[in-house]
Amino acid sequence: MMLEKRRKPVITPDDIRADLDRFSRRAFLRGSLSLGGLAMLTGCNLSTDSGVDAALKAILRFDDKIQAKLFDPARLAQTYPASAITEPFRFNAYYPDWQVRGVPDDWRLEVAGQVTDKKAWTLDALQSLPQESQITRHICIEGWSQVGQWRGVPLAVFLRKIGADTRAKYVKFTCFDDYTTSIDMASALHPQTILALEFVGKPLTPEWGAPVRLRIPTKLGFKSAKNLRAIEVTNSFAGGYWENQGYDWFAGV
């Protein structure tokens, strides 16, 4: 694995109480908090009952500013041994499994925005770049989580390869079905954020996001967009499928 297990302590309610009092109490996710809420950007350990209790008791309402304050580009999400991988791993998407998207015959990963090299990328070209592996927890906004293994190109490596302006604020991702999501540049450059090409040691299949998906363990699962077809570097917040419906949360907003 590319990264050793994080050793920082679990975030407790006391760690963020001052921030909760200081910032506005805007409703988060329309008033609900999932198991992943606190873990998304802090890298909390939710593998124990005490970690879960601390997360659920800490926040009933959450604010983007708090996440920006807590986010540390050098802080890693917890990694796990191979023995912890969940089998079978749960399929999740905003559509049912019978609507899984196949890979278009002419697939290319398009590049746009503030980059110097805008040529489209083939799967072979992506596979020629340095690869990293991680065993991390996928945390769903619905409140469940599972441990999986992904391997792919660090997004930071790819962005530098295409001459992306890393001073830009955001990176937007668009999928086959026009699903979109956006992340801030600090999250894009995080060492655990990858363009995943493999899942549990095998090339991605359509249900897991073939031919390439974003994998970002420091955020909730809906940010790890599947079936990517385009990446755009921009200074304008482009939103996304869920963000445009009010689920707007990531560091740096």
Short mmCIF file of C-alpha atoms in Angstrom, two decimals, residues 12-248:
data_model
loop_
_atom_site.label_atom_id
_atom_site.label_comp_id
_atom_site.label_asym_id
_atom_site.label_seq_id
_atom_site.Cartn_x
_atom_site.Cartn_y
_atom_site.Cartn_z
CA THR A 12 -14.14 13.85 19.57
CA PRO A 13 -17.10 16.18 20.20
CA ASP A 14 -14.89 18.44 22.34
CA ASP A 15 -12.49 18.93 19.43
CA ILE A 16 -15.07 20.74 17.33
CA ARG A 17 -17.51 22.17 19.88
CA ALA A 18 -16.01 25.65 19.63
CA ASP A 19 -16.38 25.60 15.86
CA LEU A 20 -19.97 24.45 16.10
CA ASP A 21 -20.75 27.37 18.40
CA ARG A 22 -18.91 29.88 16.23
CA PHE A 23 -20.25 29.11 12.77
CA SER A 24 -23.76 29.51 11.41
CA ARG A 25 -26.17 26.63 11.97
CA ARG A 26 -27.24 26.12 8.37
CA ALA A 27 -29.00 22.79 7.90
CA PHE A 28 -26.68 20.11 6.61
CA LEU A 29 -28.10 17.61 4.17
CA ARG A 30 -31.53 19.04 4.96
CA GLY A 31 -31.16 18.37 8.65
CA SER A 32 -29.83 14.80 8.63
CA LEU A 33 -26.40 13.41 9.48
CA SER A 34 -25.14 10.09 8.18
CA LEU A 35 -22.44 7.92 9.67
CA GLY A 36 -20.01 9.46 7.21
CA GLY A 37 -20.76 13.04 8.09
CA LEU A 38 -17.90 13.69 10.47
CA ALA A 39 -15.58 11.19 8.84
CA MET A 40 -15.70 12.73 5.40
CA LEU A 41 -12.93 15.27 5.79
CA THR A 42 -11.46 14.59 9.20
CA GLY A 43 -10.38 11.01 8.56
CA CYS A 44 -12.05 9.85 11.76
CA ASN A 45 -11.78 6.24 12.80
CA LEU A 46 -15.32 4.89 12.63
CA SER A 47 -14.27 1.28 13.07
CA THR A 48 -15.23 1.22 16.74
CA ASP A 49 -18.46 1.87 18.60
CA SER A 50 -16.84 4.76 20.45
CA GLY A 51 -15.85 6.35 17.15
CA VAL A 52 -19.38 6.03 15.81
CA ASP A 53 -20.89 7.43 19.01
CA ALA A 54 -18.52 10.38 19.00
CA ALA A 55 -19.34 11.16 15.38
CA LEU A 56 -23.08 10.92 15.78
CA LYS A 57 -23.17 12.91 19.01
CA ALA A 58 -20.77 15.57 17.82
CA ILE A 59 -22.85 17.11 15.05
CA LEU A 60 -26.51 17.37 14.22
CA ARG A 61 -25.86 20.26 11.88
CA PHE A 62 -22.74 20.77 9.86
CA ASP A 63 -21.29 23.69 7.96
CA ASP A 64 -18.89 23.83 5.03
CA LYS A 65 -16.70 26.29 6.93
CA ILE A 66 -16.17 23.74 9.68
CA GLN A 67 -15.02 21.16 7.17
CA ALA A 68 -12.61 23.64 5.60
CA LYS A 69 -11.19 24.34 9.07
CA LEU A 70 -10.82 20.65 9.91
CA PHE A 71 -9.39 19.59 6.55
CA ASP A 72 -5.66 18.97 6.61
CA PRO A 73 -4.08 18.14 3.23
CA ALA A 74 -1.43 16.10 5.03
CA ARG A 75 -3.86 14.07 7.10
CA LEU A 76 -4.68 10.61 5.80
CA ALA A 77 -7.81 8.53 5.89
CA GLN A 78 -7.22 5.29 7.74
CA THR A 79 -5.89 2.36 5.73
CA TYR A 80 -6.53 -1.32 6.45
CA PRO A 81 -4.97 -4.77 5.96
CA ALA A 82 -6.24 -7.00 3.16
CA SER A 83 -8.04 -9.11 5.76
CA ALA A 84 -10.41 -6.19 6.42
CA ILE A 85 -11.71 -5.96 2.83
CA THR A 86 -15.50 -6.37 2.73
CA GLU A 87 -16.72 -9.29 0.61
CA PRO A 88 -18.99 -9.05 -1.19
CA PHE A 89 -18.63 -5.30 -1.58
CA ARG A 90 -21.93 -3.47 -1.84
CA PHE A 91 -23.00 -1.95 -5.15
CA ASN A 92 -24.05 1.65 -4.71
CA ALA A 93 -25.14 4.36 -7.08
CA TYR A 94 -28.00 6.77 -7.51
CA TYR A 95 -29.43 4.32 -10.09
CA PRO A 96 -30.27 0.59 -9.66
CA ASP A 97 -27.76 -2.10 -10.60
CA TRP A 98 -29.74 -3.11 -13.69
CA GLN A 99 -28.96 0.32 -15.11
CA VAL A 100 -25.19 -0.09 -14.83
CA ARG A 101 -23.43 1.89 -17.55
CA GLY A 102 -21.28 -0.01 -20.05
CA VAL A 103 -18.05 1.45 -21.41
CA PRO A 104 -18.48 3.24 -24.77
CA ASP A 105 -16.40 1.72 -27.57
CA ASP A 106 -14.80 5.08 -28.32
CA TRP A 107 -14.15 6.02 -24.68
CA ARG A 108 -11.57 8.69 -24.00
CA LEU A 109 -11.01 10.74 -20.85
CA GLU A 110 -11.51 14.34 -21.92
CA VAL A 111 -9.53 17.17 -20.30
CA ALA A 112 -10.69 20.79 -20.17
CA GLY A 113 -10.24 24.09 -18.38
CA GLN A 114 -7.02 25.49 -16.98
CA VAL A 115 -4.59 22.90 -18.34
CA THR A 116 -1.85 23.19 -20.95
CA ASP A 117 -2.36 19.76 -22.59
CA LYS A 118 -5.99 19.12 -23.50
CA LYS A 119 -5.57 15.92 -25.48
CA ALA A 120 -7.95 13.12 -24.53
CA TRP A 121 -6.54 10.12 -22.68
CA THR A 122 -6.95 6.44 -23.54
CA LEU A 123 -7.03 3.72 -20.89
CA ASP A 124 -3.63 2.47 -22.06
CA ALA A 125 -2.17 5.96 -21.59
CA LEU A 126 -3.56 6.16 -18.06
CA GLN A 127 -2.17 2.73 -17.24
CA SER A 128 1.29 3.91 -18.31
CA LEU A 129 1.37 6.47 -15.48
CA PRO A 130 2.58 5.68 -11.94
CA GLN A 131 0.04 3.64 -9.96
CA GLU A 132 -0.72 3.52 -6.25
CA SER A 133 -2.84 1.08 -4.23
CA GLN A 134 -4.98 1.73 -1.17
CA ILE A 135 -7.27 -0.23 1.13
CA THR A 136 -9.63 2.35 2.57
CA ARG A 137 -13.18 2.71 3.83
CA HIS A 138 -15.95 3.81 1.48
CA ILE A 139 -18.48 5.77 3.54
CA CYS A 140 -21.94 6.23 2.06
CA ILE A 141 -24.14 9.21 2.80
CA GLU A 142 -26.89 6.69 3.64
CA GLY A 143 -25.02 5.66 6.78
CA TRP A 144 -23.19 2.45 5.85
CA SER A 145 -19.52 1.87 5.13
CA GLN A 146 -17.34 -0.90 3.73
CA VAL A 147 -13.62 -1.45 3.20
CA GLY A 148 -12.37 -1.92 -0.36
CA GLN A 149 -9.13 -2.01 -2.32
CA TRP A 150 -8.48 0.34 -5.21
CA ARG A 151 -5.45 0.94 -7.43
CA GLY A 152 -4.88 3.76 -9.85
CA VAL A 153 -3.12 6.98 -10.81
CA PRO A 154 -2.77 9.61 -8.07
CA LEU A 155 -4.87 12.54 -9.27
CA ALA A 156 -2.05 14.91 -8.37
CA VAL A 157 0.25 13.03 -10.77
CA PHE A 158 -2.32 13.22 -13.56
CA LEU A 159 -3.02 16.92 -13.00
CA ARG A 160 0.66 17.76 -13.19
CA LYS A 161 1.07 15.55 -16.27
CA ILE A 162 -1.56 17.57 -18.15
CA GLY A 163 -0.13 20.87 -16.95
CA ALA A 164 -3.06 21.76 -14.73
CA ASP A 165 -2.92 25.09 -12.96
CA THR A 166 -2.92 23.83 -9.38
CA ARG A 167 -3.64 27.36 -8.22
CA ALA A 168 -7.14 26.93 -9.62
CA LYS A 169 -9.84 26.39 -7.04
CA TYR A 170 -11.77 23.35 -8.25
CA VAL A 171 -11.75 20.17 -10.29
CA LYS A 172 -15.00 19.04 -11.89
CA PHE A 173 -15.77 15.46 -12.96
CA THR A 174 -18.36 14.40 -15.53
CA CYS A 175 -19.54 10.81 -16.08
CA PHE A 176 -21.11 8.84 -18.96
CA ASP A 177 -24.65 9.64 -17.81
CA ASP A 178 -23.82 13.31 -17.18
CA TYR A 179 -23.55 12.77 -13.41
CA THR A 180 -21.16 15.45 -12.16
CA THR A 181 -19.36 16.34 -8.97
CA SER A 182 -16.71 18.88 -7.97
CA ILE A 183 -13.91 18.94 -5.42
CA ASP A 184 -11.58 21.69 -4.27
CA MET A 185 -7.98 21.67 -5.46
CA ALA A 186 -6.56 20.81 -2.03
CA SER A 187 -8.64 17.64 -2.01
CA ALA A 188 -7.67 16.87 -5.60
CA LEU A 189 -3.98 17.03 -4.65
CA HIS A 190 -4.41 14.92 -1.51
CA PRO A 191 -2.08 11.88 -1.73
CA GLN A 192 -4.97 9.40 -1.33
CA THR A 193 -7.10 10.87 -4.12
CA ILE A 194 -6.69 8.62 -7.17
CA LEU A 195 -8.12 7.90 -10.58
CA ALA A 196 -8.90 4.26 -9.86
CA LEU A 197 -8.38 1.71 -12.63
CA GLU A 198 -8.62 -1.47 -10.54
CA PHE A 199 -10.87 -2.80 -7.78
CA VAL A 200 -9.66 -5.65 -5.51
CA GLY A 201 -6.79 -6.47 -7.85
CA LYS A 202 -8.78 -6.58 -11.10
CA PRO A 203 -9.58 -4.01 -13.80
CA LEU A 204 -12.70 -2.04 -13.00
CA THR A 205 -15.92 -3.51 -14.32
CA PRO A 206 -18.88 -1.25 -15.17
CA GLU A 207 -20.61 -1.59 -11.81
CA TRP A 208 -17.47 -0.38 -10.04
CA GLY A 209 -16.95 2.54 -12.39
CA ALA A 210 -15.09 1.25 -15.47
CA PRO A 211 -12.91 2.25 -17.09
CA VAL A 212 -11.86 4.87 -14.52
CA ARG A 213 -13.44 6.38 -11.44
CA LEU A 214 -12.48 8.95 -8.87
CA ARG A 215 -11.60 7.44 -5.52
CA ILE A 216 -11.33 9.97 -2.67
CA PRO A 217 -11.45 8.35 0.78
CA THR A 218 -11.38 11.68 2.64
CA LYS A 219 -14.93 12.38 1.42
CA LEU A 220 -18.28 10.64 1.30
CA GLY A 221 -18.90 8.07 -1.39
CA PHE A 222 -20.95 10.27 -3.69
CA LYS A 223 -17.79 12.24 -4.43
CA SER A 224 -16.05 9.11 -5.80
CA ALA A 225 -17.70 9.49 -9.19
CA LYS A 226 -17.90 6.41 -11.43
CA ASN A 227 -17.51 6.01 -15.19
CA LEU A 228 -15.58 9.21 -15.77
CA ARG A 229 -15.54 10.81 -19.21
CA ALA A 230 -14.23 14.33 -18.49
CA ILE A 231 -12.15 16.30 -16.00
CA GLU A 232 -12.14 20.10 -15.89
CA VAL A 233 -9.87 22.41 -13.89
CA THR A 234 -11.65 25.64 -13.09
CA ASN A 235 -11.91 28.63 -10.78
CA SER A 236 -15.69 28.51 -10.88
CA PHE A 237 -17.57 26.16 -8.60
CA ALA A 238 -19.40 23.96 -11.09
CA GLY A 239 -21.51 22.12 -8.53
CA GLY A 240 -22.67 18.61 -9.30
CA TYR A 241 -25.65 16.27 -9.32
CA TRP A 242 -26.07 16.26 -5.53
CA GLU A 243 -24.47 19.64 -4.89
CA ASN A 244 -27.06 21.31 -7.10
CA GLN A 245 -29.79 19.77 -4.97
CA GLY A 246 -28.41 21.26 -1.78
CA TYR A 247 -25.83 18.65 -0.79
CA ASP A 248 -23.01 21.16 -1.12
#
